[in-house]
mmCIF file of C-alpha atoms in Angstrom:
data_model
loop_
_atom_site.group_PDB
_atom_site.id
_atom_site.type_symbol
_atom_site.label_atom_id
_atom_site.label_comp_id
_atom_site.label_asym_id
_atom_site.label_seq_id
_atom_site.Cartn_x
_atom_site.Cartn_y
_atom_site.Cartn_z
ATOM 1 C CA MET A 220 163.368 174.392 143.796
ATOM 2 C CA LYS A 221 160.426 173.315 141.709
ATOM 3 C CA THR A 222 162.581 173.414 138.335
ATOM 4 C CA ARG A 223 164.867 171.351 140.185
ATOM 5 C CA ASN A 224 163.302 168.723 141.045
ATOM 6 C CA LEU A 225 161.688 168.209 137.418
ATOM 7 C CA LEU A 226 165.484 168.437 136.468
ATOM 8 C CA VAL A 227 166.163 165.596 138.903
ATOM 9 C CA ALA A 228 163.203 163.072 138.080
ATOM 10 C CA LEU A 229 164.219 164.128 134.796
ATOM 11 C CA LEU A 230 167.928 163.124 134.864
ATOM 12 C CA LEU A 231 166.746 160.047 137.096
ATOM 13 C CA SER A 232 164.650 159.042 133.811
ATOM 14 C CA CYS A 233 166.977 159.222 131.485
ATOM 15 C CA ALA A 234 168.801 156.782 133.581
ATOM 16 C CA SER A 235 166.810 154.376 134.416
ATOM 17 C CA LEU A 236 166.555 154.073 130.449
ATOM 18 C CA SER A 237 169.529 153.665 129.570
ATOM 19 C CA VAL A 238 169.864 151.064 132.462
ATOM 20 C CA GLN A 239 167.457 149.354 130.992
ATOM 21 C CA ALA A 240 169.216 149.258 127.454
ATOM 22 C CA ALA A 241 172.038 147.923 129.124
ATOM 23 C CA GLY A 242 170.314 144.987 129.991
ATOM 24 C CA SER A 243 168.110 144.140 127.245
ATOM 25 C CA PRO A 244 169.100 141.377 124.858
ATOM 26 C CA LEU A 245 171.724 141.662 121.740
ATOM 27 C CA ASN A 246 170.054 141.204 118.637
ATOM 28 C CA GLU A 247 171.977 138.461 117.282
ATOM 29 C CA SER A 248 172.562 137.600 113.180
ATOM 30 C CA PHE A 249 174.108 133.732 113.158
ATOM 31 C CA THR A 250 172.676 134.043 109.176
ATOM 32 C CA ASN A 251 176.485 134.209 107.641
ATOM 33 C CA LEU A 252 177.662 131.816 110.631
ATOM 34 C CA ILE A 253 174.097 129.101 109.715
ATOM 35 C CA ALA A 254 175.132 129.118 106.162
ATOM 36 C CA LEU A 255 179.641 128.834 106.911
ATOM 37 C CA SER A 256 178.032 125.346 108.772
ATOM 38 C CA ARG A 257 175.577 123.852 106.259
ATOM 39 C CA ASN A 258 178.465 124.695 103.511
ATOM 40 C CA ALA A 259 180.772 121.977 105.498
ATOM 41 C CA VAL A 260 178.041 119.750 106.438
ATOM 42 C CA GLU A 261 176.605 118.841 102.558
ATOM 43 C CA ILE A 262 180.705 118.246 102.340
ATOM 44 C CA GLY A 263 181.161 116.608 105.005
ATOM 45 C CA LYS A 264 177.716 114.107 103.810
ATOM 46 C CA THR A 265 179.577 113.585 100.325
ATOM 47 C CA GLY A 266 182.497 111.824 102.512
ATOM 48 C CA ASP A 267 184.629 114.002 101.765
ATOM 49 C CA THR A 268 187.145 114.277 104.979
ATOM 50 C CA GLU A 269 189.479 117.289 104.436
ATOM 51 C CA GLY A 270 186.730 118.781 102.692
ATOM 52 C CA PHE A 271 184.351 118.954 105.775
ATOM 53 C CA ILE A 272 187.384 119.888 108.268
ATOM 54 C CA ASP A 273 188.530 122.763 105.923
ATOM 55 C CA SER A 274 185.019 124.286 105.275
ATOM 56 C CA ALA A 275 184.211 123.722 109.236
ATOM 57 C CA LYS A 276 187.176 125.477 110.167
ATOM 58 C CA VAL A 277 186.348 128.306 108.249
ATOM 59 C CA ALA A 278 182.887 128.739 110.076
ATOM 60 C CA TRP A 279 184.524 128.280 113.375
ATOM 61 C CA GLU A 280 187.042 130.890 112.932
ATOM 62 C CA ALA A 281 184.168 133.170 111.101
ATOM 63 C CA LEU A 282 182.435 132.291 115.189
ATOM 64 C CA LYS A 283 185.536 132.889 116.505
ATOM 65 C CA LYS A 284 185.603 136.817 115.203
ATOM 66 C CA GLN A 285 181.971 137.154 115.910
ATOM 67 C CA ASN A 286 182.501 136.154 119.516
ATOM 68 C CA GLU A 287 185.355 138.180 119.774
ATOM 69 C CA ASN A 288 182.070 141.534 119.130
ATOM 70 C CA GLY A 289 179.700 140.289 121.999
ATOM 71 C CA SER A 290 180.328 136.891 123.835
ATOM 72 C CA SER A 291 177.112 135.513 123.799
ATOM 73 C CA ILE A 292 176.584 131.677 125.880
ATOM 74 C CA ARG A 293 174.274 130.438 121.545
ATOM 75 C CA LEU A 294 178.295 131.123 120.204
ATOM 76 C CA GLN A 295 179.864 129.350 123.503
ATOM 77 C CA ARG A 296 177.656 126.486 122.929
ATOM 78 C CA ALA A 297 177.834 126.682 119.265
ATOM 79 C CA ASN A 298 181.816 127.016 118.984
ATOM 80 C CA ALA A 299 182.137 123.824 121.286
ATOM 81 C CA LYS A 300 179.987 121.777 118.354
ATOM 82 C CA LEU A 301 181.872 123.198 115.972
ATOM 83 C CA LYS A 302 185.555 122.530 117.476
ATOM 84 C CA ALA A 303 184.072 118.758 118.415
ATOM 85 C CA GLY A 304 183.070 118.100 114.430
ATOM 86 C CA ILE A 305 186.848 119.057 113.567
ATOM 87 C CA LYS A 306 188.384 117.077 115.804
ATOM 88 C CA ALA A 307 186.117 114.190 115.530
ATOM 89 C CA ALA A 308 186.432 114.716 111.919
ATOM 90 C CA LYS A 309 189.726 114.366 111.877
ATOM 91 C CA ALA A 310 190.311 110.984 114.519
ATOM 92 C CA GLY A 311 188.570 109.506 111.314
ATOM 93 C CA ASN A 312 184.759 109.756 112.328
ATOM 94 C CA LEU A 313 183.140 111.541 110.083
ATOM 95 C CA PRO A 314 179.572 111.238 110.342
ATOM 96 C CA GLU A 315 180.042 111.876 114.127
ATOM 97 C CA GLY A 316 181.925 115.265 112.616
ATOM 98 C CA VAL A 317 179.322 116.440 110.357
ATOM 99 C CA ALA A 318 176.569 115.591 113.467
ATOM 100 C CA GLU A 319 178.300 117.719 115.559
ATOM 101 C CA VAL A 320 178.263 120.649 113.798
ATOM 102 C CA GLU A 321 174.889 119.928 112.722
ATOM 103 C CA GLN A 322 174.293 120.414 116.267
ATOM 104 C CA GLY A 323 176.046 123.572 116.537
ATOM 105 C CA ILE A 324 174.007 125.035 114.086
ATOM 106 C CA VAL A 325 170.476 123.904 116.007
ATOM 107 C CA GLU A 326 172.450 126.220 118.944
ATOM 108 C CA MET A 327 172.790 129.020 116.256
ATOM 109 C CA GLN A 328 168.448 128.577 115.049
ATOM 110 C CA VAL A 329 167.186 128.420 118.687
ATOM 111 C CA ASP A 330 164.708 131.191 119.255
ATOM 112 C CA LYS A 331 164.823 133.609 122.059
ATOM 113 C CA LYS A 332 162.292 133.205 124.854
ATOM 114 C CA ASP A 333 161.060 135.899 126.312
#
């Protein structure tokens, strides 16, 4: 009887550890996405609208691909900013587009709060 209790306790402790791991925050790395977004910002600051749109689309596609691997609220916010930046640049407002992409970079850089 005591062996059975020991096995049940061991099983429950293993189950509780796996539940805690499932609820822990993901280790997200946005290094590549930030670099691609910064590249778009630098091109946008030179006044090259088409270059900005192309490089922002590359960053946006990479962001979408990373978001497919695991949905993240930070990626969703950055996604909205990158799309808004591309849309603004296509509408002829390059400075606003650059500002939106810069805000997307800030969204990706926000430190997690425990």
